[in-house]
Amino acid sequence: RKEVEQDPGPFNVPEGATVAFNCTYSNSASQSFFWYRQDCRKEPKLLMSVYSSGNEDGRFTAQLNRASQYISLLIRDSKLSDSATYLCVVICKNQGGKLIFGQGTELSVKP
Amino acid sequence: DGGITQSPKYLFRKEGQNVTLSCEQNLNHDAMYWYRQDPGQGLRLIYYSQIVNDFQKGDIAEGYSVSREKKESFPLTVTSAQKNPTAFYLCASSIGQFGNTEAFFGQGTRLTVV
């Protein structure tokens, strides 16, 4: 089983749609969580951190469920510019703090 | 401006040659990482370093080597032992294991074996 797993997609949605991505992790010692965005042929860039209480940044909402060991990203009112690959990242303290990436979920927002 | 710089952006290598990819950061970060990304795939960890003069193998270290002689620098050498080196290589840095903070990436190096 992979340490961090995401649905690879692609998710094809119309503009204005709401879309949700899930990411599961296997190590219960995981302690920090992030969502990154990667555009085609570019480096990943931090979208948002994920806090235990959940957090929101404009149209984006991230949530953490430690009991079920998953994090989620919700995008409301999708824009064409949201088209990208979204990467889930986990840091495990008992693995020397290394960053572990999911394989990414591709989102394509259509007019 | 503070940041993380990779060079070169594009690199071509003949089969059987070693090549070194540069990664420099001026963010005063303790931790640095090298990832490989193949088309349509996620990031796979090659090596990482949490402190100067120390580094650990990641999931796909075979055929690669690194050094961490300075805090700012974490070069990656792709050796001739790496059977399929053509890929997009990404370097990242973060405050370190005690900070548990996000990582910042360089712009990447595209390596092509010709």
Coordinates of C-alpha atoms in Angstrom, one line a residue:
Chain A
R1 CA 0.0 0.0 0.0
K2 CA 1.3 3.4 -0.9
E3 CA 2.0 5.8 2.0
V4 CA -0.1 8.5 0.4
E5 CA -2.8 7.8 -2.1
Q6 CA -4.9 10.1 -4.3
D7 CA -7.4 9.5 -7.0
P8 CA -5.4 10.3 -10.2
G9 CA -8.4 11.5 -12.1
P10 CA -8.7 13.3 -14.4
F11 CA -11.6 15.2 -13.0
N12 CA -13.3 17.1 -15.9
V13 CA -15.8 19.7 -14.6
P14 CA -17.6 22.7 -16.0
E15 CA -16.8 26.3 -14.9
G16 CA -18.6 27.1 -11.7
A17 CA -18.8 23.5 -10.5
T18 CA -17.7 22.4 -7.0
V19 CA -15.1 19.6 -6.9
A20 CA -13.6 17.6 -4.1
F21 CA -10.4 15.6 -3.9
N22 CA -9.5 13.1 -1.2
C23 CA -6.1 11.9 -0.1
T24 CA -5.5 9.0 2.3
Y25 CA -2.3 8.3 4.3
S26 CA -1.2 5.1 5.9
N27 CA 1.1 6.3 8.7
S28 CA -0.8 7.3 11.8
A29 CA 2.3 9.3 13.0
S30 CA 1.8 11.7 10.2
Q31 CA 1.6 15.2 11.6
S32 CA 1.7 17.8 8.9
F33 CA -0.4 18.0 5.8
F34 CA -0.4 20.2 2.7
W35 CA -2.0 20.6 -0.7
Y36 CA 0.2 21.7 -3.6
R37 CA -0.7 22.7 -7.1
Q38 CA 1.4 21.8 -10.1
D39 CA 0.9 23.3 -13.5
C40 CA 2.0 21.5 -16.6
R41 CA 5.8 21.3 -16.8
K42 CA 6.3 23.5 -13.8
E43 CA 7.3 23.0 -10.2
P44 CA 4.8 22.3 -7.5
K45 CA 3.7 25.4 -5.5
L46 CA 2.0 25.4 -2.0
L47 CA -1.7 25.9 -2.2
M48 CA -2.5 25.6 1.4
S49 CA -1.6 23.9 4.7
V50 CA -4.2 21.6 6.3
Y51 CA -5.0 22.2 9.9
S52 CA -6.8 19.9 12.3
S53 CA -9.7 22.3 12.6
G54 CA -10.0 22.7 8.9
N55 CA -9.2 25.9 7.0
E56 CA -10.5 27.9 4.2
D57 CA -8.9 30.3 1.7
G58 CA -11.3 31.9 -0.6
R59 CA -12.9 29.2 -2.8
F60 CA -10.6 26.5 -1.3
T61 CA -11.4 24.5 1.8
A62 CA -9.1 21.9 3.3
Q63 CA -10.1 19.4 6.0
L64 CA -8.3 16.7 8.0
N65 CA -9.8 13.6 9.4
R66 CA -7.2 11.9 11.7
A67 CA -9.5 9.1 12.7
S68 CA -10.0 7.9 9.1
Q69 CA -6.5 9.2 8.0
Y70 CA -7.5 11.3 5.1
I71 CA -7.4 14.9 4.0
S72 CA -9.6 16.6 1.5
L73 CA -9.6 19.7 -0.7
L74 CA -12.8 21.3 -1.9
I75 CA -12.8 23.9 -4.7
R76 CA -16.0 25.9 -5.1
D77 CA -17.0 27.9 -8.2
S78 CA -14.3 26.4 -10.3
K79 CA -12.4 28.7 -12.7
L80 CA -10.6 27.8 -15.9
S81 CA -7.4 28.8 -14.2
D82 CA -7.9 26.1 -11.6
S83 CA -6.9 23.5 -14.2
A84 CA -3.8 21.8 -12.8
T85 CA -2.6 18.8 -10.9
Y86 CA -3.2 18.8 -7.1
L87 CA -0.7 17.1 -4.9
C88 CA -1.3 15.9 -1.4
V89 CA 1.8 16.0 0.9
V90 CA 2.3 14.5 4.3
I91 CA 5.2 14.8 6.8
C92 CA 5.8 12.0 9.2
K93 CA 7.8 12.8 12.3
N94 CA 8.9 9.2 12.7
Q95 CA 10.4 9.2 9.2
G96 CA 12.9 12.1 9.9
G97 CA 10.5 14.7 8.7
K98 CA 10.6 13.8 5.0
L99 CA 7.9 15.0 2.7
I100 CA 5.8 12.3 1.1
F101 CA 3.8 13.1 -2.0
G102 CA 0.7 11.5 -3.4
Q103 CA 0.7 10.9 -7.1
G104 CA -1.5 13.9 -7.8
T105 CA -5.1 14.4 -9.0
E106 CA -5.5 16.1 -12.4
L107 CA -8.3 18.7 -12.7
S108 CA -9.5 20.1 -16.0
V109 CA -12.1 22.9 -15.8
K110 CA -14.0 23.4 -19.1
P111 CA -15.9 26.5 -20.3
Chain B
D1 CA 15.1 37.7 -3.1
G2 CA 15.2 34.5 -1.1
G3 CA 14.6 31.3 -2.9
I4 CA 15.8 28.1 -4.3
T5 CA 17.6 27.9 -7.6
Q6 CA 18.2 24.9 -9.8
S7 CA 20.5 24.9 -12.8
P8 CA 20.6 24.2 -15.6
K9 CA 16.9 24.3 -16.7
Y10 CA 17.6 21.8 -19.5
L11 CA 20.4 19.3 -19.7
F12 CA 21.3 16.8 -22.3
R13 CA 23.6 13.8 -21.5
K14 CA 25.1 11.1 -23.6
E15 CA 24.6 7.5 -22.4
G16 CA 27.3 6.4 -20.0
Q17 CA 28.1 9.9 -18.7
N18 CA 27.7 11.2 -15.2
V19 CA 26.1 14.6 -14.8
T20 CA 25.6 16.9 -11.8
L21 CA 22.5 19.0 -11.2
S22 CA 22.8 22.0 -9.0
C23 CA 20.5 23.2 -6.3
E24 CA 21.2 26.2 -4.1
Q25 CA 18.9 27.9 -1.5
N26 CA 19.3 31.1 0.4
L27 CA 16.3 30.6 2.7
N28 CA 18.5 29.3 5.6
H29 CA 16.6 26.0 5.5
D30 CA 18.1 22.9 7.1
A31 CA 16.3 20.3 5.0
M32 CA 16.8 19.7 1.3
Y33 CA 15.2 17.2 -1.0
W34 CA 15.6 15.8 -4.5
Y35 CA 12.6 14.3 -6.4
R36 CA 12.2 12.8 -9.8
Q37 CA 9.0 13.2 -11.8
D38 CA 8.2 11.2 -14.9
P39 CA 5.5 12.2 -17.4
G40 CA 2.1 11.8 -15.9
Q41 CA 3.5 10.6 -12.6
G42 CA 3.9 11.9 -9.1
L43 CA 7.1 12.9 -7.3
R44 CA 9.4 10.2 -6.1
L45 CA 12.0 10.9 -3.5
I46 CA 15.6 10.3 -4.5
Y47 CA 17.6 11.6 -1.5
Y48 CA 17.0 14.0 1.3
S49 CA 19.1 15.8 3.9
Q50 CA 18.0 17.2 7.2
I51 CA 21.3 18.8 8.1
V52 CA 24.8 19.6 6.7
N53 CA 27.0 16.6 6.2
D54 CA 24.2 14.1 6.5
F55 CA 21.7 12.7 4.0
Q56 CA 19.4 9.7 3.6
K57 CA 18.3 7.6 0.7
G58 CA 14.8 8.0 -0.5
D59 CA 12.7 5.5 -2.4
I60 CA 14.7 5.5 -5.7
A61 CA 18.3 6.3 -4.7
E62 CA 20.0 3.7 -7.0
G63 CA 22.1 5.3 -9.7
Y64 CA 22.2 8.7 -7.9
S65 CA 24.6 10.3 -5.4
V66 CA 24.5 13.5 -3.4
S67 CA 26.6 15.6 -1.0
R68 CA 25.7 18.2 1.6
E69 CA 28.9 20.0 2.4
K70 CA 27.2 23.4 2.8
K71 CA 23.8 24.3 4.1
E72 CA 22.9 26.2 1.0
S73 CA 23.9 23.5 -1.5
F74 CA 22.6 20.0 -2.3
P75 CA 23.9 18.8 -5.7
L76 CA 22.7 15.6 -7.3
T77 CA 24.8 13.5 -9.5
V78 CA 23.1 11.2 -12.0
T79 CA 25.6 8.4 -12.6
S80 CA 25.9 6.0 -15.5
A81 CA 24.4 3.3 -13.3
Q82 CA 21.0 5.0 -13.5
K83 CA 19.3 3.0 -16.3
N84 CA 16.6 5.4 -17.2
P85 CA 17.7 8.9 -16.2
T86 CA 15.5 11.0 -18.6
A87 CA 13.1 12.8 -16.3
F88 CA 12.2 16.1 -14.6
Y89 CA 14.3 16.6 -11.5
L90 CA 13.0 18.8 -8.7
C91 CA 14.9 20.1 -5.7
A92 CA 13.1 21.4 -2.6
S93 CA 14.0 22.8 0.8
S94 CA 12.1 23.3 4.1
I95 CA 12.9 24.5 7.6
G96 CA 13.5 21.0 8.7
Q97 CA 12.1 18.2 10.7
F98 CA 11.6 20.3 13.8
G99 CA 9.6 22.9 11.8
N100 CA 7.3 20.6 10.0
T101 CA 6.6 23.3 7.5
E102 CA 6.0 23.3 3.8
A103 CA 8.7 22.8 1.2
F104 CA 9.7 25.3 -1.5
F105 CA 10.7 24.1 -4.9
G106 CA 13.2 25.1 -7.5
Q107 CA 12.0 25.4 -11.1
G108 CA 13.4 22.0 -12.0
T109 CA 15.9 20.5 -14.4
R110 CA 14.8 18.5 -17.4
L111 CA 17.4 15.9 -18.1
T112 CA 17.4 14.1 -21.4
V113 CA 19.7 11.2 -22.3
V114 CA 20.6 11.2 -26.0

